[in-house]
Amino acid sequence: MPLFWLLAVSLGCKGRGEATWWGPERAADLDEANDVVEVKLRANQGEVDYGIGAGTVAWLYNGQAPGPAIGANVGDTLTVHLDNDLPYDTTVHWHGMRVPNAMDGVGWLQDPVGPGESFTYSFTIPDAGTWWYHPHMMSTEAVERGLQGAIIAEDPDDPPVDVERLLMLDDIDLTPEGEIAPFELDESEINTRLGRLGNVLLLNGQSFLDGPVRATAEGGTVERWRLVNTANARTMEFSLEGAAFRVIAEDGTMIDPPQEVQTFTLAAGQRADLEVLPAEQNISLTLLLQSPAGEQLPYEALSVAVDHPDTAAEPLDWPAPELAEIVSTTQSVQLVLDSDDEGLAVSWTINGEAWTSCEDALGGDPIPVAQDTPTELTLVNNSDEDHPFHLHGQLMQLLDRDGVAPDYRGQRDTVLLRGGETVRLFSRFENPGVWMAHCHILEHAAMGMMTAFEVAP
Ligand code: C2O
Ligand code: CU
């Protein structure tokens, strides 16, 4: 730990933006203005070392997978110049961010960015939180091959922390030679029903199959961990031992009140922010997988050795989120999520329809909803599989899950429906435009489970 940092802490004058960063390299900000963040993202193919003993050809942003973490303040203008040096069309979608419709990175809202082409995204960062970016073309393949990065939008009202850690968690399917396994949706029953489950587990692009990623921490400090599940399909359950911790945000938004839990679950696409107070010799973050036989298989993802583990910091006072008041609703939409098995082929449906594409055209008629109108959105999962339902451009508050109201408030862009569950959500649909909604199990989306909302006055 650098001396000036110790001094700052001991004087109690540690300002914002001084937290020690741990995670994927951050994107360079090319603009000097305080409230403008300008970033270059170059997508290309290249070799990465996932720590499995063989180079793997992946798709990269700025030569790295995961791509660079983009840091900004809420309210800043974010400008991203995308250069596509891949031999495929691509776009960038800003997962969870309430950007203007034309900036949403969906292939029919903009011209796909072809090989050798460029596109500039620019918008004001609407909400503080942990967001992420990924292509919205060939999503199953592009995200699996490494095109994924986080956006950290800071809120000046959040109390300062000593250490910020970004943890991008993924599982990828590799061949014995270390290449990313081919993408054939219909080949295996597992791929078809559950989506593409990987055989290598990654934390920030490092395999933790044979042992955790290692880091160090200091007793008496406050850390903020931001976890992102970037897997194509896998719902991940985690435990964290060796530190007092609380979940303080879900899908970007602060929750009220913060939750003390033993384990927490992140479905594909979801994020959680944790407040972590190191005070024991070792902190251990473990991914708890279920074997097909139902046994729990723990994989330690991160092991943090703590120096001076004798004192614990006090938990911080996190500001409660500003949430839209839940009022009685004047419009309602119900979506039934299901599968349609025709012989060997499975398709995934919403209200009986399977959209086959959203790459360069809408796959069907969007659902009309009135803008800025209290809306009840009911999602019914008629199938046995998980469906993390993701809505673009809006945030939703959970009203109840199978009739049971949650014991904390928050808002989110992705809600997990377990097999057979029904959830009711509240949203005002404030952001106008035509917005995708789909299962974030990318194979389910590719095999039909998507729709769109047309939000207009
Ligand atoms: Cu993260 Cu429509 O996606
Ligand atoms: Cu699904």
CSV table of C-alpha atoms and ligand atoms in Angstrom, one decimal:
chain,number,residue,atom,x,y,z
A,1,MET,CA,0.0,0.0,0.0
A,2,PRO,CA,1.5,3.3,-1.0
A,3,LEU,CA,2.3,5.7,1.9
A,4,PHE,CA,0.3,8.6,0.7
A,5,TRP,CA,-2.7,6.4,0.6
A,6,LEU,CA,-2.2,5.3,4.2
A,7,LEU,CA,-1.8,9.0,5.2
A,8,ALA,CA,-5.0,10.0,3.4
A,9,VAL,CA,-6.9,7.2,5.1
A,10,SER,CA,-5.5,8.0,8.6
A,11,LEU,CA,-6.3,11.7,8.1
A,12,GLY,CA,-9.8,10.7,7.2
A,13,CYS,CA,-9.7,13.0,4.1
A,14,LYS,CA,-9.8,10.4,1.4
A,15,GLY,CA,-11.7,12.0,-1.5
A,16,ARG,CA,-13.6,10.3,-4.3
A,17,GLY,CA,-12.0,8.6,-7.2
A,18,GLU,CA,-9.0,7.6,-5.2
A,19,ALA,CA,-10.0,4.0,-4.5
A,20,THR,CA,-7.4,1.5,-5.5
A,21,TRP,CA,-8.6,-0.3,-8.7
A,22,TRP,CA,-8.5,-4.1,-9.1
A,23,GLY,CA,-9.9,-5.7,-12.2
A,24,PRO,CA,-9.7,-5.6,-16.0
A,25,GLU,CA,-7.6,-2.7,-17.2
A,26,ARG,CA,-9.6,0.5,-17.5
A,27,ALA,CA,-10.2,2.3,-20.8
A,28,ALA,CA,-8.2,5.5,-21.3
A,29,ASP,CA,-10.3,8.6,-21.3
A,30,LEU,CA,-9.3,10.7,-24.4
A,31,ASP,CA,-11.2,13.8,-23.4
A,32,GLU,CA,-9.8,16.2,-20.8
A,33,ALA,CA,-13.1,17.7,-19.8
A,34,ASN,CA,-14.3,16.5,-16.4
A,35,ASP,CA,-17.8,15.6,-17.5
A,36,VAL,CA,-16.9,13.9,-20.8
A,37,VAL,CA,-15.5,10.4,-21.1
A,38,GLU,CA,-14.2,9.5,-24.6
A,39,VAL,CA,-13.1,6.0,-25.3
A,40,LYS,CA,-11.9,4.0,-28.2
A,41,LEU,CA,-13.0,0.4,-28.6
A,42,ARG,CA,-11.4,-1.7,-31.3
A,43,ALA,CA,-12.9,-5.1,-31.9
A,44,ASN,CA,-10.7,-7.7,-33.4
A,45,GLN,CA,-9.6,-11.3,-33.2
A,46,GLY,CA,-6.5,-12.3,-31.2
A,47,GLU,CA,-5.0,-14.8,-28.9
A,48,VAL,CA,-5.6,-14.8,-25.2
A,49,ASP,CA,-4.2,-16.8,-22.4
A,50,TYR,CA,-7.0,-18.0,-20.1
A,51,GLY,CA,-4.4,-19.8,-18.0
A,52,ILE,CA,-5.3,-23.2,-19.3
A,53,GLY,CA,-2.0,-23.9,-21.0
A,54,ALA,CA,-3.0,-23.0,-24.5
A,55,GLY,CA,-3.6,-19.8,-26.4
A,56,THR,CA,-7.2,-19.4,-27.4
A,57,VAL,CA,-8.4,-17.3,-30.3
A,58,ALA,CA,-10.9,-14.9,-28.9
A,59,TRP,CA,-12.7,-11.7,-30.0
A,60,LEU,CA,-11.3,-8.8,-28.1
A,61,TYR,CA,-12.0,-5.1,-27.3
A,62,ASN,CA,-8.7,-3.2,-27.3
A,63,GLY,CA,-6.8,-6.5,-27.2
A,64,GLN,CA,-8.3,-7.8,-24.0
A,65,ALA,CA,-11.1,-10.1,-23.0
A,66,PRO,CA,-13.0,-8.9,-20.9
A,67,GLY,CA,-12.7,-5.6,-22.6
A,68,PRO,CA,-11.6,-2.4,-20.8
A,69,ALA,CA,-13.7,-1.2,-17.9
A,70,ILE,CA,-15.2,2.2,-18.7
A,71,GLY,CA,-15.3,4.5,-15.7
A,72,ALA,CA,-17.4,7.7,-15.6
A,73,ASN,CA,-19.7,9.7,-13.3
A,74,VAL,CA,-23.5,9.6,-13.6
A,75,GLY,CA,-24.4,12.6,-15.8
A,76,ASP,CA,-21.2,12.5,-17.8
A,77,THR,CA,-21.3,12.4,-21.6
A,78,LEU,CA,-19.9,9.0,-22.7
A,79,THR,CA,-18.6,8.9,-26.3
A,80,VAL,CA,-17.3,5.5,-27.6
A,81,HIS,CA,-15.6,5.2,-31.0
A,82,LEU,CA,-16.0,1.6,-32.1
A,83,ASP,CA,-13.7,0.3,-34.8
A,84,ASN,CA,-14.7,-3.1,-36.1
A,85,ASP,CA,-11.7,-5.1,-37.3
A,86,LEU,CA,-13.6,-8.4,-37.0
A,87,PRO,CA,-14.6,-10.1,-40.2
A,88,TYR,CA,-18.3,-9.9,-39.0
A,89,ASP,CA,-20.9,-7.2,-38.5
A,90,THR,CA,-21.1,-6.0,-34.9
A,91,THR,CA,-22.7,-3.4,-32.6
A,92,VAL,CA,-22.4,-2.4,-29.0
A,93,HIS,CA,-25.3,-2.6,-26.6
A,94,TRP,CA,-25.1,-0.8,-23.2
A,95,HIS,CA,-26.8,-3.4,-21.1
A,96,GLY,CA,-29.2,-1.9,-18.6
A,97,MET,CA,-28.5,1.7,-19.4
A,98,ARG,CA,-31.4,3.9,-20.2
A,99,VAL,CA,-29.7,5.4,-23.3
A,100,PRO,CA,-31.6,7.0,-26.2
A,101,ASN,CA,-33.2,4.4,-28.5
A,102,ALA,CA,-30.9,5.1,-31.4
A,103,MET,CA,-27.8,4.4,-29.2
A,104,ASP,CA,-29.1,1.0,-27.9
A,105,GLY,CA,-26.8,-1.0,-30.3
A,106,VAL,CA,-29.5,-3.2,-31.6
A,107,GLY,CA,-28.9,-4.2,-35.3
A,108,TRP,CA,-32.2,-2.8,-36.6
A,109,LEU,CA,-31.9,0.5,-34.7
A,110,GLN,CA,-28.6,1.3,-36.4
A,111,ASP,CA,-26.7,0.1,-39.4
A,112,PRO,CA,-24.7,-2.8,-38.3
A,113,VAL,CA,-21.0,-1.9,-38.2
A,114,GLY,CA,-19.4,-4.0,-40.9
A,115,PRO,CA,-15.8,-5.3,-41.1
A,116,GLY,CA,-13.5,-2.3,-41.4
A,117,GLU,CA,-16.2,0.2,-40.4
A,118,SER,CA,-16.6,2.5,-37.5
A,119,PHE,CA,-19.4,3.9,-35.4
A,120,THR,CA,-19.5,6.5,-32.6
A,121,TYR,CA,-21.9,6.0,-29.7
A,122,SER,CA,-22.6,9.0,-27.6
A,123,PHE,CA,-25.0,9.6,-24.8
A,124,THR,CA,-25.4,11.0,-21.3
A,125,ILE,CA,-25.0,8.4,-18.5
A,126,PRO,CA,-28.5,8.3,-17.1
A,127,ASP,CA,-28.0,6.2,-13.9
A,128,ALA,CA,-25.1,5.4,-11.5
A,129,GLY,CA,-24.2,1.8,-11.2
A,130,THR,CA,-22.5,-1.2,-12.6
A,131,TRP,CA,-23.5,-1.7,-16.3
A,132,TRP,CA,-21.9,-3.7,-19.1
A,133,TYR,CA,-21.5,-3.7,-22.8
A,134,HIS,CA,-21.6,-6.4,-25.4
A,135,PRO,CA,-22.5,-6.8,-29.1
A,136,HIS,CA,-26.2,-7.3,-30.0
A,137,MET,CA,-25.3,-9.2,-33.2
A,138,MET,CA,-24.3,-12.8,-33.2
A,139,SER,CA,-24.6,-12.4,-29.4
A,140,THR,CA,-24.2,-16.1,-28.5
A,141,GLU,CA,-20.9,-16.3,-30.3
A,142,ALA,CA,-19.6,-12.7,-29.7
A,143,VAL,CA,-20.1,-12.7,-25.9
A,144,GLU,CA,-18.8,-16.2,-25.5
A,145,ARG,CA,-15.7,-15.3,-27.5
A,146,GLY,CA,-14.9,-12.4,-25.3
A,147,LEU,CA,-16.7,-9.3,-26.4
A,148,GLN,CA,-17.9,-8.0,-23.0
A,149,GLY,CA,-16.9,-5.2,-20.7
A,150,ALA,CA,-18.1,-3.2,-17.7
A,151,ILE,CA,-19.2,0.4,-17.3
A,152,ILE,CA,-18.8,1.8,-13.9
A,153,ALA,CA,-20.9,4.9,-13.4
A,154,GLU,CA,-20.1,6.5,-10.1
A,155,ASP,CA,-22.5,8.4,-8.0
A,156,PRO,CA,-20.8,11.4,-6.3
A,157,ASP,CA,-23.2,10.9,-3.3
A,158,ASP,CA,-21.8,7.4,-2.6
A,159,PRO,CA,-19.4,7.2,0.3
A,160,PRO,CA,-15.8,6.7,-0.8
A,161,VAL,CA,-14.3,3.3,-0.5
A,162,ASP,CA,-10.7,2.2,-0.3
A,163,VAL,CA,-10.7,-0.5,-3.0
A,164,GLU,CA,-12.9,-1.1,-6.0
A,165,ARG,CA,-12.9,-4.6,-7.5
A,166,LEU,CA,-14.6,-5.5,-10.7
A,167,LEU,CA,-15.3,-9.2,-11.1
A,168,MET,CA,-16.4,-10.4,-14.5
A,169,LEU,CA,-17.6,-14.0,-14.2
A,170,ASP,CA,-18.0,-16.2,-17.2
A,171,ASP,CA,-17.9,-19.8,-18.2
A,172,ILE,CA,-16.8,-20.7,-21.7
A,173,ASP,CA,-16.9,-24.0,-23.6
A,174,LEU,CA,-13.4,-25.0,-24.8
A,175,THR,CA,-12.3,-27.9,-26.9
A,176,PRO,CA,-9.4,-30.1,-25.5
A,177,GLU,CA,-7.1,-28.1,-27.8
A,178,GLY,CA,-8.1,-24.9,-26.0
A,179,GLU,CA,-10.2,-23.5,-28.8
A,180,ILE,CA,-13.7,-22.1,-28.3
A,181,ALA,CA,-16.0,-25.0,-29.1
A,182,PRO,CA,-18.2,-24.6,-32.2
A,183,PHE,CA,-21.6,-22.9,-32.0
A,184,GLU,CA,-24.2,-25.4,-33.1
A,185,LEU,CA,-27.4,-24.7,-31.3
A,186,ASP,CA,-29.2,-27.8,-32.2
A,187,GLU,CA,-26.4,-30.3,-31.7
A,188,SER,CA,-26.7,-31.2,-28.0
A,189,GLU,CA,-29.8,-31.4,-25.8
A,190,ILE,CA,-27.9,-29.5,-23.1
A,191,ASN,CA,-27.1,-26.6,-25.3
A,192,THR,CA,-30.6,-26.5,-26.6
A,193,ARG,CA,-32.5,-26.7,-23.3
A,194,LEU,CA,-30.1,-25.0,-20.8
A,195,GLY,CA,-28.1,-22.8,-23.2
A,196,ARG,CA,-24.4,-23.0,-23.6
A,197,LEU,CA,-22.8,-24.0,-20.4
A,198,GLY,CA,-19.0,-23.8,-20.4
A,199,ASN,CA,-16.4,-26.2,-19.1
A,200,VAL,CA,-14.0,-23.5,-18.1
A,201,LEU,CA,-14.8,-20.9,-15.4
A,202,LEU,CA,-13.3,-17.5,-15.7
A,203,LEU,CA,-12.8,-14.5,-13.4
A,204,ASN,CA,-11.6,-11.5,-15.4
A,205,GLY,CA,-10.4,-13.8,-18.1
A,206,GLN,CA,-8.5,-16.1,-15.8
A,207,SER,CA,-9.5,-19.7,-15.3
A,208,PHE,CA,-10.4,-20.7,-11.7
A,209,LEU,CA,-11.1,-24.3,-12.5
A,210,ASP,CA,-7.9,-25.5,-10.8
A,211,GLY,CA,-7.5,-22.8,-8.2
A,212,PRO,CA,-8.7,-19.4,-7.3
A,213,VAL,CA,-7.5,-16.1,-8.7
A,214,ARG,CA,-5.4,-14.5,-5.9
A,215,ALA,CA,-5.4,-10.9,-4.5
A,216,THR,CA,-4.5,-9.1,-1.3
A,217,ALA,CA,-6.3,-6.7,0.9
A,218,GLU,CA,-5.8,-4.7,4.1
A,219,GLY,CA,-7.7,-5.1,7.3
A,220,GLY,CA,-9.8,-2.2,8.4
A,221,THR,CA,-10.6,-1.0,4.9
A,222,VAL,CA,-13.9,-0.9,3.0
A,223,GLU,CA,-14.0,-2.5,-0.4
A,224,ARG,CA,-16.7,-2.4,-3.1
A,225,TRP,CA,-16.9,-5.4,-5.3
A,226,ARG,CA,-18.9,-5.3,-8.5
A,227,LEU,CA,-19.8,-8.6,-9.9
A,228,VAL,CA,-21.0,-9.2,-13.5
A,229,ASN,CA,-22.3,-12.5,-14.8
A,230,THR,CA,-21.3,-12.5,-18.5
A,231,ALA,CA,-22.0,-16.2,-19.1
A,232,ASN,CA,-24.2,-17.1,-22.1
A,233,ALA,CA,-26.5,-19.1,-19.9
A,234,ARG,CA,-25.3,-20.2,-16.5
A,235,THR,CA,-27.1,-18.9,-13.4
A,236,MET,CA,-24.4,-18.5,-10.7
A,237,GLU,CA,-24.8,-18.8,-7.0
A,238,PHE,CA,-22.0,-17.4,-4.8
A,239,SER,CA,-20.9,-17.5,-1.2
A,240,LEU,CA,-18.4,-15.2,0.3
A,241,GLU,CA,-16.5,-16.1,3.5
A,242,GLY,CA,-14.0,-14.4,5.7
A,243,ALA,CA,-15.4,-10.9,5.6
A,244,ALA,CA,-18.6,-9.2,6.7
A,245,PHE,CA,-20.4,-8.2,3.4
A,246,ARG,CA,-23.7,-6.8,2.3
A,247,VAL,CA,-25.3,-6.7,-1.1
A,248,ILE,CA,-25.7,-2.9,-1.7
A,249,ALA,CA,-26.8,-2.8,-5.4
A,250,GLU,CA,-28.4,-5.1,-7.9
A,251,ASP,CA,-28.2,-4.6,-11.7
A,252,GLY,CA,-26.6,-1.2,-11.0
A,253,THR,CA,-29.2,0.3,-8.7
A,254,MET,CA,-28.6,0.6,-5.0
A,255,ILE,CA,-31.1,-1.5,-3.0
A,256,ASP,CA,-32.9,-0.4,0.2
A,257,PRO,CA,-31.9,-1.6,2.7
A,258,PRO,CA,-28.6,-3.3,1.8
A,259,GLN,CA,-29.0,-7.1,2.4
A,260,GLU,CA,-26.9,-9.3,4.6
A,261,VAL,CA,-27.0,-12.7,3.0
A,262,GLN,CA,-25.1,-16.0,3.1
A,263,THR,CA,-25.3,-16.6,-0.7
A,264,PHE,CA,-26.5,-14.6,-3.6
A,265,THR,CA,-27.4,-15.5,-7.1
A,266,LEU,CA,-26.6,-13.8,-10.4
A,267,ALA,CA,-28.3,-15.0,-13.6
A,268,ALA,CA,-26.8,-14.4,-17.0
A,269,GLY,CA,-26.5,-10.6,-17.5
A,270,GLN,CA,-27.1,-9.6,-13.9
A,271,ARG,CA,-24.8,-7.6,-11.6
A,272,ALA,CA,-24.4,-7.3,-7.8
A,273,ASP,CA,-22.4,-4.7,-5.9
A,274,LEU,CA,-21.0,-5.8,-2.5
A,275,GLU,CA,-19.7,-3.9,0.4
A,276,VAL,CA,-16.8,-6.0,1.8
A,277,LEU,CA,-15.1,-5.4,5.1
A,278,PRO,CA,-11.8,-7.4,5.3
A,279,ALA,CA,-11.1,-8.5,8.9
A,280,GLU,CA,-10.0,-12.1,8.7
A,281,GLN,CA,-6.9,-13.7,7.2
A,282,ASN,CA,-8.5,-14.8,4.0
A,283,ILE,CA,-11.6,-13.8,2.0
A,284,SER,CA,-12.9,-16.4,-0.3
A,285,LEU,CA,-15.5,-16.0,-3.1
A,286,THR,CA,-16.9,-19.3,-4.2
A,287,LEU,CA,-19.1,-20.2,-7.1
A,288,LEU,CA,-21.5,-23.0,-6.0
A,289,LEU,CA,-22.4,-25.2,-8.9
A,290,GLN,CA,-24.9,-28.0,-8.9
A,291,SER,CA,-23.8,-31.3,-10.4
A,292,PRO,CA,-26.4,-33.0,-12.6
A,293,ALA,CA,-27.0,-35.3,-9.6
A,294,GLY,CA,-27.9,-32.3,-7.5
A,295,GLU,CA,-24.7,-32.2,-5.4
A,296,GLN,CA,-23.1,-28.9,-4.7
A,297,LEU,CA,-19.7,-28.4,-6.3
A,298,PRO,CA,-17.8,-25.4,-4.9
A,299,TYR,CA,-15.3,-23.6,-7.1
A,300,GLU,CA,-13.3,-21.0,-5.3
A,301,ALA,CA,-13.1,-18.0,-7.7
A,302,LEU,CA,-11.1,-15.5,-5.7
A,303,SER,CA,-8.9,-15.8,-2.7
A,304,VAL,CA,-7.9,-12.6,-1.0
A,305,ALA,CA,-5.1,-12.7,1.6
A,306,VAL,CA,-5.7,-10.0,4.2
A,307,ASP,CA,-2.9,-8.0,5.8
A,308,HIS,CA,-3.4,-6.8,9.4
A,309,PRO,CA,-6.7,-8.6,9.7
A,310,ASP,CA,-7.2,-7.4,13.3
A,311,THR,CA,-9.6,-4.5,12.8
A,312,ALA,CA,-12.8,-4.3,10.9
A,313,ALA,CA,-14.1,-1.1,9.4
A,314,GLU,CA,-17.6,0.0,10.1
A,315,PRO,CA,-20.2,-0.5,7.4
A,316,LEU,CA,-20.9,2.6,5.3
A,317,ASP,CA,-24.0,4.6,5.1
A,318,TRP,CA,-25.2,4.0,1.5
A,319,PRO,CA,-27.7,6.5,0.1
A,320,ALA,CA,-31.1,4.9,-0.6
A,321,PRO,CA,-32.0,4.8,-4.3
A,322,GLU,CA,-34.5,7.3,-5.7
A,323,LEU,CA,-37.2,5.0,-7.0
A,324,ALA,CA,-40.3,5.8,-8.8
A,325,GLU,CA,-43.2,5.6,-6.4
A,326,ILE,CA,-45.3,2.4,-6.9
A,327,VAL,CA,-48.7,3.7,-7.6
A,328,SER,CA,-51.8,1.8,-8.9
A,329,THR,CA,-51.2,0.8,-12.5
A,330,THR,CA,-53.1,2.0,-15.5
A,331,GLN,CA,-51.8,-0.5,-18.0
A,332,SER,CA,-50.7,-4.1,-17.8
A,333,VAL,CA,-48.8,-6.5,-20.0
A,334,GLN,CA,-48.5,-10.2,-19.5
A,335,LEU,CA,-45.8,-12.3,-21.1
A,336,VAL,CA,-45.8,-16.1,-21.0
A,337,LEU,CA,-42.4,-17.7,-21.4
A,338,ASP,CA,-42.5,-21.2,-22.7
A,339,SER,CA,-40.9,-23.7,-25.0
A,340,ASP,CA,-42.3,-25.3,-28.1
A,341,ASP,CA,-40.9,-28.8,-28.8
A,342,GLU,CA,-41.5,-29.9,-32.3
A,343,GLY,CA,-39.8,-33.2,-32.8
A,344,LEU,CA,-36.1,-32.6,-32.1
A,345,ALA,CA,-36.2,-28.9,-32.6
A,346,VAL,CA,-36.9,-26.7,-29.6
A,347,SER,CA,-38.0,-23.1,-29.9
A,348,TRP,CA,-38.4,-20.7,-27.0
A,349,THR,CA,-41.5,-18.6,-27.1
A,350,ILE,CA,-43.1,-15.5,-25.6
A,351,ASN,CA,-46.9,-15.5,-25.7
A,352,GLY,CA,-46.7,-18.4,-28.1
A,353,GLU,CA,-44.4,-16.7,-30.6
A,354,ALA,CA,-40.8,-17.4,-31.4
A,355,TRP,CA,-38.9,-14.5,-32.9
A,356,THR,CA,-36.1,-15.9,-35.1
A,357,SER,CA,-34.0,-12.8,-35.4
A,358,CYS,CA,-33.3,-9.3,-34.1
A,359,GLU,CA,-30.1,-8.9,-36.0
A,360,ASP,CA,-31.2,-6.6,-38.7
A,361,ALA,CA,-35.0,-6.5,-38.4
A,362,LEU,CA,-37.6,-6.9,-35.7
A,363,GLY,CA,-38.8,-10.5,-35.5
A,364,GLY,CA,-42.4,-9.6,-35.1
A,365,ASP,CA,-44.8,-6.9,-34.0
A,366,PRO,CA,-43.7,-4.9,-30.9
A,367,ILE,CA,-46.0,-4.6,-28.0
A,368,PRO,CA,-47.4,-1.1,-27.7
A,369,VAL,CA,-47.2,0.6,-24.3
A,370,ALA,CA,-47.9,4.2,-23.3
A,371,GLN,CA,-44.9,6.1,-22.2
A,372,ASP,CA,-44.5,7.3,-18.6
A,373,THR,CA,-47.5,5.3,-17.4
A,374,PRO,CA,-47.6,3.1,-14.3
A,375,THR,CA,-47.4,-0.4,-15.8
A,376,GLU,CA,-47.8,-3.8,-14.3
A,377,LEU,CA,-45.7,-6.3,-16.2
A,378,THR,CA,-46.5,-10.0,-15.4
A,379,LEU,CA,-44.0,-12.6,-16.5
A,380,VAL,CA,-45.1,-16.2,-16.3
A,381,ASN,CA,-42.6,-19.0,-16.8
A,382,ASN,CA,-44.4,-22.0,-18.1
A,383,SER,CA,-41.3,-24.0,-18.6
A,384,ASP,CA,-39.0,-25.9,-16.2
A,385,GLU,CA,-35.9,-23.9,-17.2
A,386,ASP,CA,-34.5,-20.6,-15.9
A,387,HIS,CA,-35.2,-17.5,-17.9
A,388,PRO,CA,-33.4,-14.2,-16.9
A,389,PHE,CA,-35.7,-11.8,-18.6
A,390,HIS,CA,-34.0,-8.6,-19.8
A,391,LEU,CA,-35.7,-5.4,-20.8
A,392,HIS,CA,-33.8,-2.7,-22.7
A,393,GLY,CA,-34.0,1.0,-22.0
A,394,GLN,CA,-36.2,0.8,-18.9
A,395,LEU,CA,-35.8,-0.2,-15.3
A,396,MET,CA,-38.3,-2.4,-13.4
A,397,GLN,CA,-39.2,-2.8,-9.7
A,398,LEU,CA,-40.2,-6.2,-8.5
A,399,LEU,CA,-43.6,-6.3,-7.0
A,400,ASP,CA,-43.8,-10.0,-6.1
A,401,ARG,CA,-42.5,-13.4,-7.0
A,402,ASP,CA,-45.2,-16.1,-6.9
A,403,GLY,CA,-47.2,-13.7,-4.8
A,404,VAL,CA,-44.5,-12.9,-2.3
A,405,ALA,CA,-43.3,-9.3,-2.0
A,406,PRO,CA,-39.5,-8.8,-1.7
A,407,ASP,CA,-38.2,-7.5,1.6
A,408,TYR,CA,-36.2,-4.7,0.1
A,409,ARG,CA,-36.6,-2.2,-2.7
A,410,GLY,CA,-34.6,-1.7,-5.9
A,411,GLN,CA,-34.9,-1.7,-9.6
A,412,ARG,CA,-33.4,-3.8,-12.2
A,413,ASP,CA,-33.0,-4.5,-15.9
A,414,THR,CA,-32.9,-8.3,-15.7
A,415,VAL,CA,-35.1,-10.5,-13.5
A,416,LEU,CA,-34.6,-14.2,-13.1
A,417,LEU,CA,-37.6,-16.5,-13.5
A,418,ARG,CA,-37.0,-20.0,-12.2
A,419,GLY,CA,-38.9,-22.9,-13.7
A,420,GLY,CA,-42.7,-22.4,-13.1
A,421,GLU,CA,-42.4,-19.0,-11.4
A,422,THR,CA,-44.5,-15.9,-12.0
A,423,VAL,CA,-43.2,-12.4,-11.2
A,424,ARG,CA,-45.0,-9.1,-11.3
A,425,LEU,CA,-43.0,-6.0,-12.0
A,426,PHE,CA,-43.6,-2.3,-12.0
A,427,SER,CA,-42.2,0.1,-14.6
A,428,ARG,CA,-43.2,3.5,-15.9
A,429,PHE,CA,-41.7,2.9,-19.3
A,430,GLU,CA,-40.2,6.4,-19.3
A,431,ASN,CA,-37.8,6.0,-22.2
A,432,PRO,CA,-39.5,6.3,-25.6
A,433,GLY,CA,-38.6,4.0,-28.5
A,434,VAL,CA,-38.7,0.4,-29.6
A,435,TRP,CA,-37.0,-1.7,-27.0
A,436,MET,CA,-35.9,-5.3,-27.1
A,437,ALA,CA,-36.9,-7.6,-24.3
A,438,HIS,CA,-35.5,-11.1,-24.2
A,439,CYS,CA,-34.2,-14.0,-22.2
A,440,HIS,CA,-30.5,-13.4,-21.4
A,441,ILE,CA,-29.8,-17.0,-21.9
A,442,LEU,CA,-28.4,-16.0,-25.3
A,443,GLU,CA,-29.2,-19.4,-26.8
A,444,HIS,CA,-32.9,-19.1,-25.7
A,445,ALA,CA,-33.0,-15.6,-27.3
A,446,ALA,CA,-31.4,-16.9,-30.5
A,447,MET,CA,-34.0,-19.7,-30.6
A,448,GLY,CA,-36.9,-17.4,-30.2
A,449,MET,CA,-37.3,-16.0,-26.7
A,450,MET,CA,-37.5,-12.3,-27.5
A,451,THR,CA,-39.9,-9.6,-28.2
A,452,ALA,CA,-40.0,-5.8,-28.2
A,453,PHE,CA,-42.0,-2.9,-26.6
A,454,GLU,CA,-42.9,0.1,-28.6
A,455,VAL,CA,-43.0,3.0,-26.0
A,456,ALA,CA,-44.8,6.0,-27.3
A,457,PRO,CA,-46.8,8.9,-25.7
B,1,C2O,CU1,-27.4,-7.8,-22.4
B,1,C2O,CU2,-30.4,-7.4,-25.2
B,1,C2O,O1,-28.8,-7.7,-23.8
B,2,CU,CU,-34.4,-18.4,-21.3
